[in-house]
Short mmCIF file of C-alpha atoms in Angstrom, two decimals:
data_model
loop_
_atom_site.label_atom_id
_atom_site.label_comp_id
_atom_site.label_asym_id
_atom_site.label_seq_id
_atom_site.Cartn_x
_atom_site.Cartn_y
_atom_site.Cartn_z
CA LEU A 1 105.59 -53.09 147.42
CA ALA A 2 108.77 -54.23 146.16
CA THR A 3 110.07 -50.28 144.73
CA ARG A 4 109.95 -49.15 148.09
CA PHE A 5 112.73 -51.91 149.21
CA VAL A 6 114.65 -50.76 146.02
CA ALA A 7 117.87 -49.23 147.21
CA PRO A 8 119.68 -46.30 144.72
CA SER A 9 122.58 -46.87 143.02
CA GLY A 10 125.63 -47.23 145.04
CA ALA A 11 123.35 -47.16 148.74
CA PRO A 12 123.24 -49.99 150.68
CA ARG A 13 121.17 -53.13 149.81
CA LEU A 14 117.88 -53.21 152.16
CA ARG A 15 116.45 -57.06 151.80
CA SER A 16 113.14 -58.46 153.20
CA LEU A 17 111.24 -61.35 152.82
CA SER A 18 107.59 -60.79 151.73
CA THR A 19 104.73 -63.52 152.27
CA TYR A 20 101.49 -64.27 150.26
CA ARG A 21 99.35 -67.10 148.95
CA SER A 22 98.53 -67.12 145.53
CA GLY A 23 95.16 -65.84 144.39
CA GLU A 24 95.09 -63.49 147.64
CA LEU A 25 96.53 -60.32 146.11
CA ARG A 26 95.12 -57.60 144.40
CA GLY A 27 95.92 -58.30 140.60
CA ASP A 28 97.49 -54.44 140.08
CA THR A 29 99.85 -55.83 143.58
CA GLU A 30 100.20 -58.77 141.60
CA ALA A 31 101.42 -57.70 138.55
CA LEU A 32 103.63 -54.97 140.52
CA ILE A 33 105.36 -58.16 141.77
CA GLN A 34 105.49 -59.72 138.49
CA GLN A 35 107.62 -56.80 137.47
CA SER A 36 109.49 -56.25 139.75
CA VAL A 37 111.19 -60.07 139.10
CA SER A 38 111.41 -59.85 135.71
CA ALA A 39 113.49 -56.22 136.57
CA GLY A 40 115.65 -58.39 138.90
CA GLN A 41 114.94 -56.78 141.97
CA VAL A 42 112.91 -59.44 143.00
CA ALA A 43 113.44 -63.39 143.16
CA LEU A 44 110.14 -65.17 143.46
CA ILE A 45 109.92 -68.05 145.83
CA ASP A 46 107.51 -70.81 145.05
CA LEU A 47 106.38 -73.04 148.35
CA LYS A 48 104.73 -75.61 147.22
CA PRO A 49 102.45 -77.97 150.08
CA LEU A 50 105.01 -80.70 151.36
CA GLU A 51 104.87 -84.35 150.19
CA PRO A 52 103.89 -86.76 152.50
CA PRO A 53 107.63 -87.86 153.62
CA GLN A 54 108.40 -83.99 154.02
CA LEU A 55 105.40 -83.75 156.63
CA GLU A 56 106.45 -87.07 157.99
CA ALA A 57 109.97 -85.94 158.67
CA LEU A 58 108.39 -82.29 160.04
CA LEU A 59 105.95 -84.10 162.65
CA ALA A 60 108.72 -86.30 163.53
CA GLY A 61 110.89 -84.07 164.42
CA LEU A 62 108.66 -83.10 166.81
CA GLY A 63 109.15 -85.58 169.54
CA VAL A 64 105.55 -86.09 170.08
CA ALA A 65 104.31 -89.68 169.68
CA LEU A 66 101.99 -90.18 167.20
CA PRO A 67 98.88 -92.68 166.37
CA SER A 68 100.11 -95.05 163.27
CA GLY A 69 98.79 -93.45 160.27
CA LEU A 70 98.22 -89.48 161.49
CA SER A 71 100.84 -87.97 159.46
CA ALA A 72 99.08 -89.45 155.94
CA LEU A 73 95.56 -87.96 157.92
CA LEU A 74 97.09 -84.97 158.57
CA GLY A 75 98.99 -84.34 155.02
CA ARG A 76 95.07 -84.92 153.43
CA HIS A 77 93.34 -83.00 155.75
CA SER A 78 95.78 -80.00 155.67
CA GLY A 79 97.18 -80.65 151.77
CA GLY A 80 100.58 -80.53 152.80
CA ASN A 81 100.21 -77.08 154.30
CA PRO A 82 102.49 -77.09 157.38
CA LEU A 83 100.89 -74.60 159.11
CA PHE A 84 97.49 -76.42 158.83
CA ALA A 85 98.85 -79.06 159.17
CA LEU A 86 100.28 -78.07 162.58
CA GLU A 87 97.47 -76.41 163.96
CA THR A 88 95.62 -79.19 163.40
CA LEU A 89 97.85 -81.39 165.44
CA ARG A 90 97.58 -79.08 167.94
CA SER A 91 94.24 -78.91 168.38
CA LEU A 92 94.28 -82.77 168.70
CA ILE A 93 96.67 -82.47 171.46
CA GLU A 94 94.89 -79.95 173.23
CA ARG A 95 91.68 -81.88 173.33
CA GLY A 96 93.45 -84.88 173.76
CA ASP A 97 92.74 -86.91 171.19
CA LEU A 98 95.66 -88.09 170.08
CA THR A 99 94.75 -91.12 172.39
CA ARG A 100 91.41 -92.43 169.96
CA ASP A 101 91.14 -93.74 166.97
CA LEU A 102 91.57 -91.07 164.58
CA LEU A 103 91.51 -92.99 161.19
CA THR A 104 87.67 -93.19 160.80
CA GLU A 105 86.99 -89.83 161.65
CA ARG A 106 87.18 -86.71 160.78
CA LEU A 107 89.97 -83.90 161.83
CA PRO A 108 88.87 -81.00 163.83
CA VAL A 109 89.10 -77.52 162.37
CA PRO A 110 91.22 -75.36 164.76
CA LYS A 111 89.61 -72.26 165.76
CA ARG A 112 93.34 -70.49 165.11
CA LEU A 113 92.22 -71.39 161.19
CA GLU A 114 88.70 -70.73 160.74
CA ALA A 115 89.00 -67.10 160.50
CA LEU A 116 92.07 -67.73 157.63
CA VAL A 117 90.60 -70.20 155.78
CA ALA A 118 86.95 -68.56 155.43
CA GLY A 119 88.66 -65.51 154.37
CA ARG A 120 90.33 -67.16 151.20
CA LEU A 121 86.51 -68.23 150.86
CA GLU A 122 85.00 -64.93 151.25
CA ARG A 123 87.36 -63.11 148.46
CA LEU A 124 86.11 -66.03 145.58
CA THR A 125 83.15 -64.35 143.14
CA PRO A 126 79.91 -65.23 143.64
CA GLY A 127 79.93 -67.96 140.86
CA ALA A 128 83.28 -69.27 142.39
CA GLN A 129 81.68 -69.26 145.64
CA ARG A 130 78.43 -71.23 144.60
CA LEU A 131 80.09 -73.76 142.53
CA VAL A 132 82.23 -74.66 145.93
CA ARG A 133 79.48 -74.55 148.20
CA THR A 134 77.95 -76.65 145.71
CA ALA A 135 81.27 -79.27 146.16
CA SER A 136 81.45 -79.26 149.12
CA VAL A 137 77.94 -80.40 149.50
CA ALA A 138 78.37 -83.08 147.20
CA GLY A 139 81.43 -84.41 148.39
CA VAL A 140 82.74 -87.59 146.51
CA ASP A 141 80.29 -87.22 143.67
CA PHE A 142 81.01 -83.75 142.62
CA SER A 143 81.53 -82.99 138.71
CA LEU A 144 80.88 -80.03 136.61
CA GLU A 145 78.03 -82.24 134.79
CA LEU A 146 76.98 -82.54 138.28
CA ALA A 147 77.48 -78.77 139.54
CA ALA A 148 75.62 -77.76 136.35
CA SER A 149 72.29 -79.66 136.76
CA VAL A 150 72.13 -78.88 140.48
CA LEU A 151 72.83 -74.83 139.66
CA ASP A 152 70.73 -74.84 136.08
CA ALA A 153 74.33 -73.26 134.59
CA ASN A 154 76.18 -74.63 131.36
CA VAL A 155 79.39 -76.43 132.09
CA LEU A 156 81.37 -74.30 129.99
CA ASP A 157 80.17 -71.12 132.07
CA LEU A 158 80.71 -73.44 135.24
CA SER A 159 84.28 -73.75 133.77
CA GLU A 160 85.72 -70.18 134.75
CA ALA A 161 84.45 -70.85 138.15
CA LEU A 162 86.68 -73.86 138.09
CA ILE A 163 89.73 -72.06 137.04
CA GLU A 164 89.61 -69.26 139.32
CA LEU A 165 89.14 -71.77 142.07
CA GLU A 166 91.95 -73.76 141.19
CA VAL A 167 94.26 -70.37 140.74
CA ALA A 168 93.54 -69.69 144.82
CA GLN A 169 94.53 -72.90 145.47
CA VAL A 170 90.65 -74.13 146.62
CA MET A 171 90.29 -77.04 144.33
CA ARG A 172 92.43 -79.37 141.96
CA GLY A 173 90.37 -79.75 139.37
CA VAL A 174 87.09 -81.49 140.98
CA HIS A 175 88.73 -82.00 144.48
CA PHE A 176 89.77 -79.92 147.24
CA ALA A 177 92.50 -78.86 147.77
CA HIS A 178 92.36 -80.31 151.51
CA ASP A 179 89.78 -81.16 153.86
CA LEU A 180 89.79 -77.86 155.38
CA LEU A 181 88.94 -75.68 152.73
CA SER A 182 85.96 -78.49 151.86
CA GLU A 183 84.61 -78.30 155.75
CA ALA A 184 84.80 -74.59 155.54
CA ALA A 185 82.90 -74.09 152.72
CA PHE A 186 80.45 -77.27 153.98
CA ASN A 187 80.10 -74.78 156.92
CA THR A 188 79.38 -71.45 154.64
CA VAL A 189 75.61 -73.24 153.66
CA PRO A 190 72.92 -71.72 155.47
CA ALA A 191 71.33 -75.40 157.05
CA PRO A 192 67.83 -73.94 154.27
CA ILE A 193 70.41 -74.01 150.81
CA ARG A 194 72.21 -77.18 152.16
CA THR A 195 68.80 -78.79 152.04
CA VAL A 196 68.39 -77.74 148.87
CA LEU A 197 71.16 -78.40 147.05
CA HIS A 198 71.61 -82.56 149.08
CA ARG A 199 67.92 -82.76 147.12
CA ARG A 200 69.10 -81.80 143.74
CA ILE A 201 72.05 -83.46 144.55
CA ALA A 202 70.31 -87.00 145.20
CA GLU A 203 68.10 -86.25 142.20
CA TYR A 204 70.85 -86.07 139.91
CA LEU A 205 72.58 -88.68 141.28
CA GLU A 206 69.52 -90.73 140.84
CA GLY A 207 69.88 -90.92 136.79
CA THR A 208 73.51 -92.27 137.23
CA SER A 209 75.41 -95.27 138.65
CA THR A 210 76.21 -93.24 141.97
CA GLU A 211 76.71 -96.14 144.41
CA PRO A 212 73.02 -96.65 145.93
CA ALA A 213 74.06 -95.77 149.68
CA ARG A 214 75.76 -92.60 148.27
CA VAL A 215 72.10 -91.80 147.12
CA ALA A 216 70.92 -92.57 150.20
CA HIS A 217 73.30 -90.15 152.06
CA HIS A 218 71.96 -87.56 150.50
CA TRP A 219 68.24 -88.10 150.71
CA LEU A 220 68.32 -88.68 154.12
CA GLU A 221 70.34 -85.79 154.70
CA THR A 222 67.22 -83.56 152.67
CA GLY A 223 64.84 -85.65 155.70
CA ASP A 224 62.82 -87.33 152.64
CA GLU A 225 63.42 -90.45 154.32
CA ARG A 226 60.67 -92.50 151.90
CA ARG A 227 63.16 -91.23 149.23
CA ALA A 228 66.31 -93.01 151.28
CA ALA A 229 64.94 -96.38 151.80
CA PRO A 230 64.76 -98.04 148.63
CA GLN A 231 68.46 -96.72 147.93
CA LEU A 232 69.41 -98.61 151.36
CA VAL A 233 68.06 -101.82 150.28
CA ALA A 234 69.91 -101.03 146.89
CA ALA A 235 73.36 -100.45 148.41
CA ALA A 236 72.32 -103.62 150.62
CA GLU A 237 72.47 -105.51 147.53
CA SER A 238 75.29 -104.27 146.29
CA ALA A 239 77.30 -104.07 149.46
CA GLN A 240 76.08 -108.32 149.50
CA SER A 241 77.54 -108.88 145.42
CA GLN A 242 81.03 -108.13 147.65
CA PHE A 243 80.74 -109.88 150.23
CA ARG A 244 80.41 -106.63 152.70
CA LEU A 245 77.91 -108.36 154.86
CA GLU A 246 77.85 -106.10 158.38
CA ASP A 247 77.39 -103.39 155.76
CA ALA A 248 74.20 -105.20 153.64
CA ALA A 249 73.02 -106.04 157.31
CA ASN A 250 73.11 -102.34 158.81
CA PHE A 251 71.50 -100.94 155.03
CA LEU A 252 68.25 -103.14 155.58
CA GLU A 253 67.93 -102.87 159.20
CA ARG A 254 67.88 -98.87 158.47
CA ALA A 255 65.34 -98.88 155.48
CA ALA A 256 62.82 -101.92 157.74
CA VAL A 257 63.21 -98.85 160.52
CA ILE A 258 61.95 -96.28 157.98
CA PHE A 259 59.26 -98.58 156.51
CA GLU A 260 58.25 -99.13 159.91
CA ARG A 261 58.32 -95.65 160.49
CA HIS A 262 56.09 -94.70 157.48
CA ALA A 263 53.67 -97.51 157.92
CA GLN A 264 54.96 -99.14 154.67
CA ARG A 265 54.44 -103.01 155.95
CA ASP A 266 55.38 -105.13 152.69
CA GLU A 267 58.53 -103.11 152.27
CA GLU A 268 59.40 -103.75 156.03
CA PHE A 269 58.65 -107.08 155.26
CA SER A 270 60.50 -107.96 152.39
CA ALA A 271 63.85 -105.80 153.44
CA LEU A 272 63.73 -107.71 157.16
CA LEU A 273 62.92 -111.35 155.30
CA VAL A 274 66.32 -110.33 153.34
CA LEU A 275 68.08 -108.81 156.21
CA CYS A 276 67.49 -112.75 157.59
CA GLU A 277 68.94 -113.74 155.10
CA SER A 278 71.98 -111.99 155.44
CA LEU A 279 71.94 -112.36 158.93
CA MET A 280 72.17 -116.16 158.29
CA GLN A 281 75.71 -116.11 157.79
CA PHE A 282 77.48 -113.92 160.55
CA ASP A 283 75.06 -113.09 163.05
CA PHE A 284 73.32 -115.50 165.55
CA GLY A 285 72.49 -113.41 168.36
CA GLU A 286 69.90 -110.69 169.17
CA ARG A 287 69.57 -109.14 166.25
CA HIS A 288 68.76 -111.91 164.44
CA GLU A 289 66.15 -112.85 166.81
CA ARG A 290 64.48 -109.88 167.14
CA VAL A 291 63.69 -109.59 163.61
CA THR A 292 62.80 -112.86 162.79
CA LYS A 293 60.18 -112.19 165.49
CA ARG A 294 59.08 -108.87 164.32
CA LEU A 295 58.64 -110.67 160.64
CA MET A 296 56.43 -113.44 162.17
CA GLU A 297 53.95 -110.25 164.11
CA LEU A 298 54.07 -108.83 160.26
CA ALA A 299 52.93 -111.86 158.09
CA VAL A 300 49.44 -111.52 157.00
CA ASN A 301 48.83 -114.39 154.54
CA PRO A 302 50.33 -117.69 154.35
CA LEU A 303 53.16 -117.19 152.09
CA GLU A 304 54.17 -114.31 154.21
CA ARG A 305 53.69 -116.86 157.55
CA ALA A 306 55.09 -119.23 155.73
CA GLN A 307 58.55 -117.50 154.92
CA ALA A 308 58.75 -116.27 158.60
CA ARG A 309 58.57 -119.40 159.88
CA HIS A 310 61.30 -120.95 157.59
CA VAL A 311 64.21 -118.24 158.80
CA ARG A 312 62.70 -118.46 162.03
CA ALA A 313 63.27 -122.56 162.22
CA GLU A 314 66.65 -121.55 160.41
CA LEU A 315 67.33 -118.94 163.65
CA LEU A 316 66.49 -121.76 166.15
CA ASN A 317 68.47 -124.95 164.24
CA MET A 318 71.13 -123.07 164.35
CA LEU A 319 70.61 -122.69 167.93
CA GLU A 320 70.24 -125.56 168.28
CA HIS A 321 66.73 -125.02 169.84
CA ALA A 322 65.46 -127.69 167.73
CA GLU A 323 62.05 -128.96 169.28
CA ASP A 324 61.14 -125.10 169.00
CA ALA A 325 63.00 -125.22 165.20
CA LEU A 326 60.47 -128.42 164.45
CA SER A 327 57.36 -126.94 165.89
CA VAL A 328 58.04 -123.65 163.90
CA GLY A 329 58.61 -125.60 160.90
CA ARG A 330 55.66 -127.63 160.92
CA GLU A 331 53.89 -124.14 160.61
CA GLY A 332 55.23 -122.94 158.45
CA LEU A 333 55.28 -126.14 156.08
CA ARG A 334 51.59 -126.11 156.54
CA GLU A 335 51.54 -122.30 155.89
CA ALA A 336 53.65 -123.46 152.79
CA GLN A 337 51.47 -125.76 151.75
CA SER A 338 48.39 -123.64 151.49
CA ALA A 339 50.32 -121.09 149.24
CA GLY A 340 51.53 -123.79 146.82
CA ASP A 341 55.17 -122.42 146.95
CA GLU A 342 57.41 -125.43 145.81
CA PRO A 343 60.29 -123.97 146.55
CA LEU A 344 59.86 -122.96 150.07
CA GLN A 345 58.31 -126.25 150.72
CA ALA A 346 61.55 -127.90 150.07
CA GLN A 347 63.26 -125.44 152.48
CA LEU A 348 60.70 -125.97 155.61
CA HIS A 349 60.75 -129.98 154.62
CA GLY A 350 64.79 -129.06 154.80
CA ASP A 351 64.12 -127.26 157.65
CA ILE A 352 62.21 -130.27 159.91
CA GLY A 353 64.65 -132.54 158.40
CA ILE A 354 67.54 -131.04 160.61
CA SER A 355 65.74 -130.41 163.55
CA LEU A 356 64.95 -133.77 163.90
CA TRP A 357 68.68 -135.08 163.15
CA THR A 358 69.30 -132.74 165.50
CA LEU A 359 67.05 -134.89 167.96
CA GLU A 360 68.66 -138.20 166.39
CA ARG A 361 65.86 -138.78 165.05
CA LEU A 362 67.06 -140.34 162.16
CA GLY A 363 64.17 -142.21 160.05
CA GLU A 364 62.23 -139.23 160.47
CA ALA A 365 65.09 -136.86 159.67
CA HIS A 366 65.58 -139.03 156.78
CA THR A 367 61.98 -139.12 155.10
CA GLU A 368 61.47 -134.86 155.54
CA LEU A 369 64.99 -134.51 153.54
CA ALA A 370 64.22 -136.70 150.72
CA LYS A 371 61.11 -134.74 150.41
CA ALA A 372 63.01 -131.75 150.40
CA LEU A 373 65.17 -133.10 147.50
CA GLU A 374 62.68 -134.17 145.56
CA PHE A 375 60.92 -130.00 145.84
CA THR A 376 64.03 -128.94 145.02
CA GLN A 377 64.93 -130.90 141.84
CA ARG A 378 62.02 -130.02 140.62
CA GLY A 379 63.26 -126.35 140.48
CA ASP A 380 65.73 -124.84 138.84
CA ASP A 381 68.26 -123.58 141.69
CA PRO A 382 71.30 -125.80 141.61
CA LEU A 383 72.58 -124.04 145.39
CA GLU A 384 69.47 -125.28 147.03
CA THR A 385 69.84 -128.33 145.40
CA ALA A 386 73.15 -129.33 146.72
CA VAL A 387 72.68 -128.28 149.79
CA ALA A 388 69.88 -131.07 150.08
CA LEU A 389 71.66 -133.24 148.24
CA THR A 390 74.05 -132.66 151.34
CA ASN A 391 71.96 -133.74 154.11
CA LEU A 392 70.49 -136.09 153.10
CA ALA A 393 73.71 -138.22 152.36
CA VAL A 394 74.61 -136.73 156.12
CA VAL A 395 71.74 -138.31 157.28
CA LEU A 396 72.49 -141.91 155.46
CA ASP A 397 76.13 -141.96 156.75
CA HIS A 398 74.16 -141.62 160.34
CA LEU A 399 71.95 -144.64 159.46
CA ASP A 400 74.98 -146.83 158.70
CA ARG A 401 74.02 -146.55 154.87
CA PRO A 402 77.22 -145.40 153.78
CA ARG A 403 76.75 -146.77 149.50
CA GLU A 404 74.04 -145.00 149.67
CA ALA A 405 75.37 -141.99 151.34
CA ILE A 406 78.49 -141.99 148.44
CA VAL A 407 75.56 -141.64 145.60
CA PHE A 408 74.74 -138.14 147.02
#
């Protein structure tokens, strides 16, 4: 390459500029370039990816009004490669997508770049191709340990393939250099192989501390809903503990749909019951209404009928449908007494007491709330006891018995 442009002694110098990407030349060509560099015949300029401020300055110079945050998103998508960033932006403009909220979506892979990116992957050795495809399916869960399990390989053997991917600037450690490469690698995986990879990844992740929502994702991608549903329930528990209430409710609702589809009545009932408890914290609308009615339909024994009526009465009280709540609560109390469940009886006495309070039947409300307190004090739930004490104190105050209310 370079030797063709080296002028004889005393002849005018011929200058040229040639470009290539690291890892894309044959070994002998790479060696020739390094030899020319050592001889002082060639100056090698290694262009690094643009840093976020540099990419932002490049985009700002285009004179195009860009949505807030798009520069950072393009940087992650392109890995700081100006060609990739500009072509992606051109694609967004041509599709008229700049007016949309792009921050929660995956950016497109422009047609102009598909062949270019795919070509880089095709030049990899078979071992490196297997590893990069596994990484594209595993996503954020990828690790060499995962790949070793999925591919039935030795971690040390895979490290050679990983080094190849780093030299080719496809990976940086166990992460893709940029999103375009990840998507291109994912698109090279045939659908049947993708399903097998998702299954093996899910099986591996189940034995780790991975977030259950991600395990569920892999099971769902295999089409194995029954394996995904318990993970969705676990994901809801995790989300609830982090006060991500909407996420928790969505996980539970999706799990319940799967349980219903596969005639898993017990599991569906349990998921919907927990879903009601979650919805009570932020949603008193149509979804909550539908879930409580479904629980009433599913209940087959006194305990379940009492549980279903408790969550139904709670919702009706929140909506100030006191007469309906009172009727449902009394039905539930009879079922809870039949089941011999004292904590549930306490909750239903509380539901009834709140209904009577709303109806301004304060004497009856006091009687029911006093019974709720009696039952909760027998148990070991301090929160339920605190709720019962508070409700009783408020009713006593409305009864003009403030000294008794202060005690509570």
